[in-house]
Amino acid sequence: MDNKSIALSHGVTEGEYKKIVDTLGREPNITEIGILSAMWSEHCSYKSSKVHLKKLPTKGERVVQGPGENAGIVDVGDDICVAFKMESHNHPSFIEPYQGAATGVGGILRDIFTMGARPIALLDSLRFGDPKLPKTKYLVEGIVSGIAGYGNCIGIPTVGGEVYFEECYNGNPLVNVFALGVMNKNEIFRGYAKGVGNPVICVGSKTGRDGIHGAVMASETFTREAEEKRPAVQVGDPFTEKLLLEACLELFKTGVVVGIQDMGAAGLTSSSTEMAERAGTGIILNIDKVPRREAGMTPYEVMLSESQERMLVVLQKGKEEVAEKIFKKWALDFAVIGEVKDTSRLNIFENGKAVVDLPINLITNDAPVYKRPYRKPDYLKDVKKLKISSIPVPNDLGRVFLNLISSPNLSSKRWIYEQYDHMVRTNTAVPPGSDAAVIRIKGTNKAVALTSNCNSRYCYLDPFAGSMIAVTESARNLACSGAVPLAITDCLNFGNPEKPEIMWQFKKAIEGMSEAARVLGTPVVSGNVSFYNETENKVIYPTPTVAMVGLIEDLRKHVTQWLKKEGDILVLLGETKEELGGSEYLKAVHGQVSGPPPQIDLEAESRLISTLIEATQTGIISSAHDISEGGLAVAIAESCFTPNGPTGVKIKSLYGKIREDVLLFGESQSRAIVSLDKKNIHKLENIASKHGIPIELIGIVGGDRLFIEGLIDIPIRKAYESWAFGFENSLKSKIFSHELTQMITNDISRM
């Protein structure tokens, strides 16, 4: 096979190959083809998304580091910063669910501690296909086990996330993982290969053949032969990662580090060239110096290996012994493999013989950028149509409610998060289950709140509105927890960008996210794009996942969603509209994914968030919970299902101009329910009035029933049982533990 054919088999197009040959004045060799194909892949170059990503707001008063580094950083005051980012590991997790998910966790943690931050929390956002399929059950078990196995072993708590099931993910599950770390503002490290003559160091694990072609594999659609790509999935070792984490944090204290970067996608190739590109320098690598765990590896294999738990470090010249002593102490490999040069080229030698000579810019900045054509999908003409009057109102709304609350999307995900050690490191103030996780910052009164959201059904029906809602719901989650929203990281999951319909979805999603982020003052500081999420031409719903971080200045003022005290009153904030499009009720009960998603008024959302923050900071709120999937009835029930067992509520008649099922299960945005002592109602009314937010007293906490006058009257124990066991029953799988079943049964028996 000639070199051009080899390049084409690596995903390089004919036009791209011509550009390479014209720039070099010669044909590239096999190692150079591997380097360029990996770095020009969609996964590494963002060649289809760059033109649109520039629309995102990335700057703000608290932003210390925006996109372009290993993670984004925001200032939380008192010379403390938090670094955070979200990444995808979708393709590897479909092929090898345990290792795919586990190495997703490992990779995102390295992105955090390479910035100088100690990781303190993880979130995961997961999407699976039809829960009745054996493949779905296999993927759920493997992916959850992989996240738990890596996070628990390294000792970083997984404190929250989201899990949804939809048929469009049958052939392409989504595994999006978020990590956050804390550092001092004056101790931030970045990925720069600065200082001509400074040594380039490889540290961590030895290099093997696992993960080769991982970046290229993540930049193509799947076929039925996808599982043959198992060798392209990395193998993780959380115990080695723990050693690497501690060694790096110790090394940072010595002051000898010039630049550092994780060897993630494309391994040594991406870390070396990206560090040189940022600094405007060149790098010489002696490939035979790289520690290996397999004999006979070629330069091509060493450069493209995605073996885990490895870092590339540029040190101050003459300080090699300082670093080597630390890494040997932690039983990690340490090798000087190269040097920073002023050539602006990547030169690689093996046993003194040149094997690669490429301009850094050709690998990085000069990678192709495409303005892909886009076109509104034809399917929208049909699915946007919804005449609510044609949807029959069920006779038994109580039974409908029980069916909804027990569905896989709305029922308790306790089986998942109980596998995660969410209390390790003792920072977790609010564990999984509430609107947002809350993590205290040790040595201060501060805490950060974390959440992730995306309703992909909304995005399928209207990617602009759906993406705005992903942002606003995240901000609402944080406000309900007492946190001021600060900034966003995202993980943008879409199909094949070479299809104009997919590119239109992506473009509209970016525009919607940008508009919401600007209005709410939550810039996007980091993120990831995952294209080609389709198998056998069956594409996923557009899924632009948003993870948002908020700040609580005084941890004592944080709030959770659970009702606290019998006799408290229940209040609805916001306006309920005649909307059913894209709702869980419409899909689960009437079998339709149709209609426009709920309207979103960004100004109204901003006013609601201000209302919630002021009310929580004044201390008058006992609980707060945003209303989202499942509508008002589900939000009320979720507030009743407290960690100490379920508690009842009595809701007054809510009849009005809106029909009963819409009132109960419609998903109108910019709403929340709060509980408080009745003596504080006038204070809340004044706050809501000041911000122009509708307020209605709807009920009282207490009793042993979920009672909504004229609509639902169910024993709270029965509602809780439906919710608590719904996930298990939906999957009908043996993977659920007897211990968890007994735990849930004990909760119910407290009634």
XYZ file of C-alpha atoms in Angstrom:
751
model
C 0.000 0.000 0.000
C 1.442 3.389 -0.939
C 1.665 6.288 1.525
C -1.390 8.063 0.141
C -3.525 4.937 0.539
C -2.240 4.531 4.100
C -3.204 8.137 4.873
C -6.689 7.682 3.415
C -7.140 4.539 5.526
C -6.337 6.723 8.568
C -9.225 9.069 7.795
C -7.216 11.729 5.961
C -9.088 13.054 2.915
C -7.546 13.452 -0.520
C -7.582 17.241 -0.147
C -5.947 17.034 3.268
C -3.259 14.710 1.966
C -2.485 17.128 -0.861
C -2.117 19.944 1.687
C 0.354 17.838 3.680
C 2.448 16.979 0.612
C 2.411 20.579 -0.642
C 3.513 21.907 2.761
C 6.283 19.358 3.263
C 7.404 19.280 -0.352
C 7.468 15.500 -0.051
C 5.286 12.578 0.987
C 5.004 11.919 4.727
C 6.290 8.657 6.142
C 4.119 6.222 8.109
C 4.864 7.787 11.507
C 4.159 11.271 10.185
C 0.910 10.031 8.663
C -0.093 8.636 12.049
C 0.721 11.915 13.811
C -1.110 14.113 11.317
C -4.141 11.845 10.981
C -4.589 11.796 14.753
C -4.131 15.529 15.220
C -6.284 16.350 12.198
C -9.048 14.028 13.372
C -12.314 15.591 14.461
C -11.633 14.529 18.039
C -8.362 16.484 18.278
C -8.688 19.314 15.752
C -12.353 20.353 16.168
C -12.230 21.034 12.433
C -16.010 21.004 11.982
C -16.919 22.843 15.188
C -14.343 25.637 15.531
C -16.243 28.159 13.439
C -19.290 27.807 15.678
C -17.558 27.425 19.057
C -16.208 30.965 18.655
C -19.763 32.227 19.313
C -19.711 31.003 22.920
C -19.115 33.637 25.627
C -15.869 32.680 27.363
C -14.905 35.695 29.461
C -16.185 36.983 32.757
C -15.189 38.739 35.939
C -14.303 35.473 37.663
C -12.739 33.662 34.691
C -9.031 32.988 35.220
C -8.600 30.457 32.396
C -10.970 29.945 29.514
C -11.016 27.391 26.694
C -7.720 26.245 25.184
C -6.095 24.661 28.210
C -6.562 21.318 29.927
C -9.371 22.781 32.074
C -11.153 26.057 32.737
C -10.547 27.977 35.961
C -12.720 30.440 37.878
C -11.950 32.558 40.937
C -14.103 31.834 44.004
C -12.485 34.496 46.199
C -9.885 34.581 48.968
C -7.154 33.595 46.461
C -8.883 30.259 45.801
C -9.753 28.964 42.353
C -11.599 25.934 41.045
C -10.638 24.130 37.841
C -13.213 22.040 36.005
C -13.975 20.373 32.706
C -16.253 17.794 31.095
C -15.193 15.208 28.509
C -16.824 12.380 26.590
C -15.833 8.724 26.362
C -18.753 7.584 24.247
C -17.180 5.407 21.575
C -14.798 3.536 23.907
C -17.629 2.869 26.381
C -19.796 1.275 23.711
C -16.980 -1.040 22.656
C -15.678 -1.858 26.142
C -18.042 -0.361 28.750
C -16.000 -0.904 31.907
C -12.645 0.339 30.596
C -14.232 2.977 28.386
C -15.979 4.603 31.340
C -13.095 4.039 33.761
C -10.522 5.690 31.508
C -12.946 8.544 30.909
C -12.776 9.212 34.647
C -8.996 8.873 34.700
C -8.549 11.230 31.763
C -10.725 14.006 33.135
C -9.002 13.806 36.530
C -5.607 14.274 34.855
C -6.967 17.333 33.050
C -7.682 18.811 36.482
C -4.520 18.028 38.406
C -2.285 18.946 35.470
C -3.507 22.520 36.108
C -2.198 22.345 39.679
C -5.574 21.609 41.295
C -6.401 18.769 43.650
C -9.509 17.006 42.301
C -12.329 16.906 44.848
C -15.455 15.871 42.917
C -16.805 14.025 39.867
C -20.154 14.119 38.055
C -21.370 11.824 35.302
C -23.985 12.375 32.604
C -25.093 9.093 31.022
C -27.432 8.170 28.164
C -28.576 4.648 27.359
C -30.970 3.035 24.902
C -34.153 1.032 25.477
C -33.907 -0.418 29.006
C -35.600 -3.643 27.883
C -32.726 -4.545 25.561
C -30.087 -6.985 26.901
C -27.368 -4.768 25.410
C -28.624 -1.795 27.428
C -28.489 -3.774 30.650
C -24.954 -4.889 29.813
C -23.879 -1.307 29.106
C -25.497 0.084 32.268
C -23.740 -2.460 34.444
C -20.355 -2.067 32.751
C -20.315 1.722 32.525
C -21.528 2.310 36.084
C -19.011 -0.251 37.353
C -16.222 1.445 35.400
C -16.992 4.878 36.846
C -17.285 3.439 40.352
C -14.208 1.278 40.006
C -11.927 4.123 38.969
C -13.372 6.922 41.103
C -13.636 4.842 44.270
C -10.122 3.444 43.947
C -8.454 6.803 43.392
C -10.513 8.331 46.188
C -12.413 11.080 44.366
C -16.152 11.199 45.161
C -18.737 10.976 42.376
C -21.318 13.335 43.843
C -23.998 13.710 41.178
C -25.024 13.514 37.554
C -27.923 12.402 35.401
C -29.097 9.230 33.650
C -31.624 9.026 30.800
C -32.931 6.305 28.523
C -34.046 6.853 24.928
C -34.166 4.508 21.942
C -31.878 6.749 19.888
C -28.982 5.707 22.145
C -29.414 1.970 21.473
C -26.284 1.843 19.342
C -24.426 4.749 20.897
C -24.502 5.347 24.659
C -23.116 8.615 25.986
C -20.617 8.753 28.835
C -19.829 12.353 29.764
C -17.639 12.826 32.839
C -16.986 16.051 34.764
C -14.284 16.742 37.344
C -13.546 19.701 39.590
C -10.478 20.578 41.624
C -9.329 23.307 43.998
C -6.089 25.286 43.928
C -4.511 28.505 45.140
C -4.748 31.327 42.628
C -0.964 31.765 42.500
C -0.271 28.058 41.902
C -1.753 27.481 38.438
C 0.161 25.409 35.874
C -0.360 25.324 32.128
C 0.661 23.231 29.131
C 3.553 25.295 27.711
C 6.843 23.930 26.364
C 8.797 27.112 27.136
C 12.490 27.748 27.534
C 14.884 26.608 24.829
C 17.110 23.871 26.212
C 14.686 22.819 28.929
C 14.274 19.036 29.228
C 11.095 17.226 28.209
C 10.123 14.484 30.646
C 7.785 11.491 30.382
C 6.404 10.410 33.764
C 3.837 7.927 35.059
C 3.095 4.548 33.541
C 5.052 2.787 30.840
C 3.824 3.091 27.259
C 2.049 0.131 25.670
C 0.004 -0.572 22.586
C -3.410 0.054 24.162
C -5.438 2.937 22.785
C -3.627 3.293 19.462
C -6.020 4.947 16.981
C -8.312 6.019 19.848
C -8.619 9.603 18.580
C -9.296 8.449 15.019
C -11.827 5.846 16.222
C -13.677 8.590 18.134
C -13.935 10.575 14.886
C -15.947 8.100 12.841
C -19.367 6.530 12.922
C -19.910 2.951 14.046
C -20.897 -0.133 12.104
C -21.923 -3.538 13.370
C -18.234 -4.453 13.453
C -17.527 -1.748 16.062
C -16.580 -4.224 18.772
C -13.612 -5.302 16.685
C -12.085 -1.954 17.710
C -11.472 -3.132 21.294
C -7.662 -2.657 20.915
C -8.336 1.083 20.442
C -9.791 1.294 23.977
C -7.344 2.186 26.723
C -6.914 0.230 29.954
C -6.915 2.234 33.168
C -5.138 1.751 36.500
C -6.577 4.001 39.226
C -3.918 3.005 41.738
C -1.160 4.270 39.438
C -3.206 7.412 38.797
C -3.355 8.062 42.545
C 0.440 7.861 42.701
C 0.737 10.152 39.680
C -1.673 12.658 41.212
C 0.265 12.886 44.469
C 3.638 12.975 42.692
C 2.561 15.844 40.426
C 1.111 17.887 43.287
C 4.343 17.375 45.226
C 6.422 18.330 42.188
C 4.465 21.563 41.740
C 5.575 22.715 45.183
C 9.253 22.623 44.125
C 8.859 25.395 41.544
C 10.783 23.485 38.854
C 7.839 22.840 36.493
C 7.730 25.001 33.352
C 4.768 23.269 31.696
C 2.796 20.055 32.004
C 0.120 18.227 30.048
C -1.764 14.961 30.249
C -1.125 12.434 27.503
C -4.767 12.086 26.517
C -6.177 11.568 23.029
C -3.285 10.913 20.602
C -0.974 10.462 23.596
C 2.570 11.745 23.271
C 1.702 13.296 19.897
C -0.928 15.705 21.207
C 0.823 16.601 24.462
C 4.172 17.429 22.835
C 2.850 19.368 19.843
C 0.140 21.292 21.720
C 2.626 22.369 24.396
C 5.057 23.545 21.730
C 2.329 25.331 19.771
C 1.171 27.316 22.829
C 4.740 28.430 23.549
C 5.766 29.043 19.937
C 8.677 26.606 20.262
C 9.819 23.285 18.830
C 10.530 19.920 20.430
C 13.085 17.183 19.829
C 12.096 13.729 21.096
C 14.337 10.696 21.404
C 11.631 8.085 21.036
C 13.854 5.217 22.198
C 14.043 6.863 25.647
C 10.284 6.472 26.300
C 9.699 3.737 28.944
C 7.774 0.852 27.375
C 5.992 -2.195 28.666
C 5.992 -4.040 25.342
C 8.939 -5.057 23.196
C 9.353 -4.126 19.555
C 7.183 -0.994 19.572
C 7.684 1.246 16.556
C 7.916 5.066 16.691
C 4.414 5.121 15.181
C 3.057 3.026 18.066
C 4.881 4.981 20.767
C 3.702 8.340 19.449
C 0.054 7.255 19.065
C -0.318 5.048 22.130
C -3.024 6.263 24.509
C -1.790 4.253 27.467
C -3.204 5.838 30.581
C -1.694 7.541 33.630
C 1.076 9.410 31.768
C 2.158 13.049 31.775
C 4.556 15.104 29.684
C 6.487 17.667 31.721
C 8.878 20.446 30.771
C 11.294 21.191 33.617
C 13.797 23.927 34.314
C 17.127 22.784 32.937
C 19.318 21.227 35.610
C 16.394 20.324 37.869
C 15.902 16.805 36.524
C 17.188 15.186 39.730
C 14.662 17.085 41.836
C 11.784 15.723 39.766
C 13.251 12.238 39.374
C 13.590 11.848 43.132
C 9.889 12.628 43.615
C 8.673 10.260 40.916
C 10.936 7.435 42.073
C 9.600 7.956 45.598
C 6.088 7.332 44.214
C 7.317 4.267 42.238
C 6.624 5.878 38.862
C 8.634 5.821 35.661
C 10.668 8.927 34.925
C 12.613 9.539 31.724
C 14.149 12.527 29.974
C 12.981 11.994 26.400
C 13.690 15.289 24.702
C 14.369 18.995 24.753
C 12.659 22.288 23.903
C 14.063 23.917 20.764
C 13.547 27.203 18.919
C 12.846 25.432 15.613
C 9.019 25.429 15.669
C 9.277 21.822 14.481
C 8.653 18.370 15.870
C 11.785 16.311 15.358
C 11.782 12.701 16.469
C 14.800 10.422 16.539
C 15.141 6.709 17.140
C 18.641 5.542 18.068
C 20.023 8.711 16.512
C 18.131 8.327 13.228
C 15.527 10.935 12.224
C 12.057 9.415 11.880
C 9.847 12.539 11.965
C 10.413 16.114 10.822
C 7.209 18.177 10.829
C 6.351 21.862 11.382
C 4.441 22.276 14.654
C 1.930 24.572 12.962
C 1.135 21.973 10.308
C 0.181 19.556 13.073
C -1.817 22.059 15.163
C -2.810 25.532 13.911
C -2.823 24.618 10.238
C -5.089 21.632 10.701
C -8.066 21.965 8.350
C -11.071 24.008 9.453
C -14.349 23.349 7.663
C -17.417 25.502 7.290
C -19.717 22.554 6.838
C -23.000 23.150 5.002
C -26.071 23.070 7.205
C -29.754 22.565 6.525
C -32.825 22.392 8.721
C -33.862 18.718 9.024
C -37.010 17.653 7.200
C -38.248 15.655 10.215
C -39.025 18.876 12.074
C -41.966 19.591 9.774
C -43.809 16.638 11.259
C -42.578 16.360 14.850
C -43.118 20.031 15.698
C -46.852 19.599 15.142
C -48.823 19.024 18.331
C -52.447 19.882 18.975
C -52.918 19.459 22.715
C -56.692 19.254 22.354
C -56.205 16.038 20.346
C -54.436 14.363 23.308
C -57.018 12.624 25.511
C -56.967 13.343 29.244
C -56.530 10.019 31.103
C -59.350 8.996 33.415
C -57.085 7.963 36.286
C -54.444 10.643 36.802
C -53.211 8.920 39.953
C -52.313 5.809 37.974
C -50.636 7.961 35.313
C -48.593 9.630 38.033
C -47.428 6.277 39.431
C -46.451 5.121 35.944
C -44.435 8.284 35.395
C -42.696 8.281 38.752
C -41.647 4.663 38.227
C -40.343 5.210 34.672
C -36.580 4.744 34.098
C -36.085 8.458 33.432
C -37.882 9.730 36.547
C -37.430 6.994 39.137
C -34.680 6.913 41.734
C -31.137 6.307 40.442
C -30.032 5.164 43.858
C -28.790 1.847 42.487
C -26.258 3.822 40.455
C -25.016 6.393 42.931
C -24.865 3.980 45.851
C -22.036 2.272 43.946
C -20.048 5.508 44.086
C -18.194 6.524 47.214
C -19.636 10.033 47.340
C -18.378 10.810 50.860
C -14.647 10.084 50.446
C -12.417 13.073 51.401
C -15.267 14.304 53.691
C -16.056 17.388 51.590
C -19.537 16.343 50.445
C -22.177 18.505 52.118
C -25.066 17.490 49.815
C -24.720 14.034 48.226
C -26.484 12.769 45.068
C -30.257 13.100 44.980
C -30.926 16.815 45.340
C -30.931 19.532 42.671
C -27.170 19.983 42.922
C -24.302 18.420 44.818
C -22.599 20.733 47.309
C -18.892 20.378 48.121
C -17.266 22.374 50.885
C -13.875 23.989 50.405
C -11.861 22.979 53.424
C -10.424 25.741 55.565
C -13.177 28.184 54.536
C -16.924 28.724 54.939
C -17.302 28.456 51.159
C -18.765 25.651 49.104
C -19.252 24.958 45.423
C -22.441 23.510 43.970
C -22.320 21.268 40.887
C -24.954 20.065 38.451
C -25.288 18.719 34.902
C -28.295 18.859 32.582
C -29.570 18.298 29.085
C -33.020 17.294 27.895
C -32.067 15.757 24.551
C -35.723 15.304 23.596
C -36.136 19.082 23.701
C -32.982 19.442 21.606
C -34.308 16.982 19.029
C -37.470 19.071 18.674
C -35.694 22.438 18.803
C -31.911 22.466 19.395
C -31.864 26.237 19.968
C -34.496 26.184 22.729
C -33.322 22.845 24.103
C -29.775 24.105 24.567
C -31.004 27.262 26.269
C -32.999 25.089 28.664
C -29.913 22.963 29.429
C -28.208 26.168 30.607
C -31.192 27.633 32.462
C -32.090 24.410 34.259
C -28.493 24.097 35.447
C -28.559 27.647 36.802
C -31.949 26.984 38.419
C -30.589 23.826 40.091
C -27.761 25.840 41.604
C -30.019 28.674 42.739
C -32.367 26.175 44.419
C -29.323 24.965 46.355
C -28.403 28.474 47.459
C -25.544 28.943 44.998
C -24.752 31.812 42.645
C -24.123 30.341 39.154
C -20.575 31.060 37.974
C -19.567 29.258 34.792
C -20.138 26.357 32.415
C -18.260 23.455 30.930
C -20.010 21.514 28.192
C -19.910 18.219 26.337
C -21.537 18.552 22.914
C -22.693 15.162 21.624
C -23.957 15.016 18.037
C -24.039 12.792 14.965
C -21.992 13.002 11.774
C -21.077 16.671 11.068
C -20.671 15.911 7.375
C -24.472 15.687 7.207
C -26.009 19.165 6.798
C -28.916 18.303 9.118
C -26.520 17.435 11.959
C -24.494 20.572 11.374
C -27.693 22.635 11.577
C -28.502 21.028 14.937
C -25.010 21.821 16.193
C -25.104 25.417 14.970
C -28.487 26.103 16.586
C -27.431 24.429 19.826
C -24.344 26.650 20.083
C -26.456 29.729 19.409
C -28.999 28.773 22.067
C -26.344 27.960 24.638
C -24.507 31.199 23.876
C -27.589 33.359 24.316
C -28.554 31.748 27.619
C -25.003 31.903 28.979
C -24.738 35.614 28.132
C -28.040 36.529 29.780
C -27.321 34.503 32.926
C -23.675 35.588 33.148
C -22.280 32.055 33.038
C -19.399 31.951 30.515
C -18.211 28.687 28.990
C -14.653 28.095 30.257
C -13.962 24.600 28.932
C -15.616 21.717 27.144
C -15.565 19.012 24.536
C -17.202 18.173 21.205
C -18.130 14.584 20.400
C -19.288 14.063 16.819
C -20.062 10.881 14.873
C -22.361 9.478 17.545
C -24.341 7.229 15.248
C -24.369 3.553 14.358
C -25.637 2.064 11.106
C -26.976 5.546 10.186
C -29.089 5.702 13.375
C -28.148 8.989 14.969
C -28.530 10.081 18.594
C -30.653 13.046 19.585
C -28.517 16.196 19.787
C -27.244 16.166 23.367
C -25.368 19.341 24.370
C -24.716 18.478 28.020
C -24.132 21.439 30.329
C -22.296 21.170 33.637
C -22.399 24.293 35.764
C -20.551 25.389 38.893
C -21.950 27.793 41.490
C -20.604 29.413 44.630
C -22.086 29.378 48.140
C -20.238 31.937 50.252
C -21.571 30.511 53.514
C -22.121 26.756 53.532
C -24.583 27.075 56.406
C -27.029 28.690 53.987
C -27.186 25.852 51.474
C -30.604 24.366 50.715
C -31.789 20.941 49.538
C -34.926 19.879 47.690
C -36.413 17.753 50.493
C -39.286 18.895 52.702
C -38.117 19.418 56.261
C -40.932 20.045 58.716
C -44.570 19.138 59.076
C -46.703 22.258 58.949
C -44.434 24.129 56.532
C -46.256 25.668 53.608
C -45.548 24.808 49.992
C -45.225 27.641 47.475
C -45.063 27.643 43.678
C -42.805 30.239 42.046
C -43.271 30.952 38.348
C -46.014 30.513 35.786
C -47.527 27.275 34.462
C -48.388 27.396 30.755
C -50.405 25.217 28.393
C -47.421 23.140 27.209
C -46.831 19.422 26.657
C -44.301 19.306 23.795
C -41.299 17.059 24.441
C -42.557 16.086 27.888
C -41.939 12.798 29.656
C -45.720 12.485 30.049
C -46.320 12.805 26.313
C -43.749 10.093 25.542
C -44.458 7.676 28.384
C -48.267 7.878 28.337
C -49.149 8.815 24.760
C -46.099 7.453 22.923
C -45.261 10.751 21.230
C -42.069 12.754 20.876
C -43.554 15.835 19.295
C -44.500 19.474 19.631
C -42.399 22.493 20.442
C -40.473 22.150 23.720
C -41.472 24.472 26.569
C -41.028 28.167 25.937
C -38.031 29.714 27.634
C -37.959 33.373 28.637
C -34.392 34.131 29.676
C -35.304 37.336 31.485
C -37.973 35.536 33.513
C -35.465 32.782 34.285
C -32.928 35.321 35.456
C -35.507 36.926 37.758
C -36.470 33.534 39.225
C -32.831 32.714 39.903
C -32.384 36.069 41.661
C -35.504 35.359 43.729
C -34.237 31.934 44.790
C -30.764 33.182 45.658
C -32.069 36.077 47.741
C -34.601 33.857 49.529
C -32.013 31.218 50.392
C -29.446 33.768 51.533
C -31.946 35.408 53.886
C -32.544 31.995 55.450
C -36.332 31.865 55.048
C -36.422 28.793 52.779
C -36.558 25.257 54.192
C -36.392 23.528 50.797
C -36.341 24.430 47.111
C -36.716 22.246 44.050
C -36.850 23.180 40.383
C -39.694 21.865 38.222
C -38.452 20.042 35.145
C -39.095 16.546 33.712
C -42.433 15.179 34.874
C -43.808 18.587 35.789
C -45.322 19.878 39.011
C -46.660 16.567 40.340
C -43.304 14.836 40.011
C -41.450 17.789 41.552
C -43.779 17.732 44.568
C -43.253 13.996 44.980
C -39.470 14.267 44.696
C -39.567 16.860 47.467
C -41.547 14.402 49.610
C -39.042 11.549 49.154
C -36.542 12.687 51.775
C -33.401 10.782 52.850
C -35.185 10.053 56.134
C -38.173 8.499 54.411
C -41.218 9.901 52.626
C -43.468 12.621 54.032
C -46.948 13.549 52.820
C -48.385 16.790 51.438
C -51.821 18.307 50.997
C -52.147 20.434 47.875
C -55.202 22.627 47.364
C -57.304 22.626 44.213
C -55.233 23.975 41.336
C -58.024 24.015 38.756
C -57.948 26.925 36.384
C -57.828 27.530 32.680
C -55.216 24.803 32.171
C -56.410 21.213 31.729
C -55.609 18.704 34.442
C -52.853 16.629 32.813
C -51.008 19.732 31.613
C -51.266 21.235 35.087
C -49.796 18.119 36.689
C -47.274 16.929 34.088
C -46.539 19.870 31.783
C -42.926 20.990 31.884
C -43.190 24.786 31.750
C -39.831 26.369 32.524
C -38.750 29.009 35.051
C -40.628 27.388 37.941
C -39.687 26.074 41.373
C -41.449 24.874 44.499
C -40.221 25.958 47.909
C -41.261 25.147 51.451
C -41.006 27.483 54.411
C -42.467 28.334 57.782
C -45.745 30.190 57.266
C -44.452 33.112 59.337
C -41.994 33.876 56.521
C -44.477 33.920 53.649
C -44.682 37.725 53.541
C -40.900 37.999 53.256
C -40.931 35.587 50.320
C -43.832 37.458 48.715
C -41.866 40.711 48.958
C -38.758 39.140 47.395
C -40.764 37.552 44.568
C -42.636 40.803 43.948
C -39.399 42.762 43.770
C -38.142 40.444 41.020
C -41.480 40.190 39.225
C -42.021 36.474 39.849
C -45.547 35.018 40.263
C -46.050 33.300 43.617
C -48.846 30.992 44.793
C -49.337 29.201 48.102
C -50.380 25.709 47.019
C -50.297 23.443 50.063
C -48.949 22.245 53.384
C -46.449 19.592 54.453
C -47.732 16.665 56.504
C -49.865 13.536 56.590
C -49.333 10.150 55.014
C -50.716 10.822 51.525
C -49.748 12.594 48.341
C -52.943 14.597 48.012
C -53.612 17.049 45.179
C -57.250 18.020 45.556
C -59.502 16.589 42.876
C -56.605 15.048 40.921
C -54.364 12.683 42.906
C -54.858 10.963 46.264
C -52.278 8.224 46.897
C -50.614 6.870 50.057
C -47.176 8.475 50.127
C -45.679 5.075 50.893
C -47.092 3.665 47.639
C -45.763 6.622 45.640
C -42.346 6.261 47.250
C -42.216 2.536 46.578
C -43.062 3.077 42.886
C -40.290 5.645 42.606
C -37.706 3.758 44.659
C -38.012 0.462 42.750
C -38.907 1.918 39.326
C -35.396 1.860 37.894
C -34.843 -1.740 38.937
C -38.204 -2.855 37.561
C -37.680 -1.010 34.287
C -34.477 -2.849 33.548
C -35.723 -6.125 35.082
C -32.116 -7.048 35.678
C -30.327 -9.206 38.209
C -27.599 -6.607 38.563
C -29.387 -4.892 41.450
C -28.112 -5.799 44.882
C -30.095 -7.371 47.670
C -28.500 -4.844 50.032
C -29.972 -1.892 48.148
C -33.406 -3.517 47.946
C -33.323 -4.029 51.707
C -32.198 -0.432 52.233
C -35.131 0.925 50.236
C -37.542 -1.411 52.029
C -36.243 -0.130 55.367
C -36.857 3.473 54.254
C -40.453 2.608 53.395
C -40.979 0.828 56.693
C -40.166 4.020 58.594
C -43.593 5.303 57.616
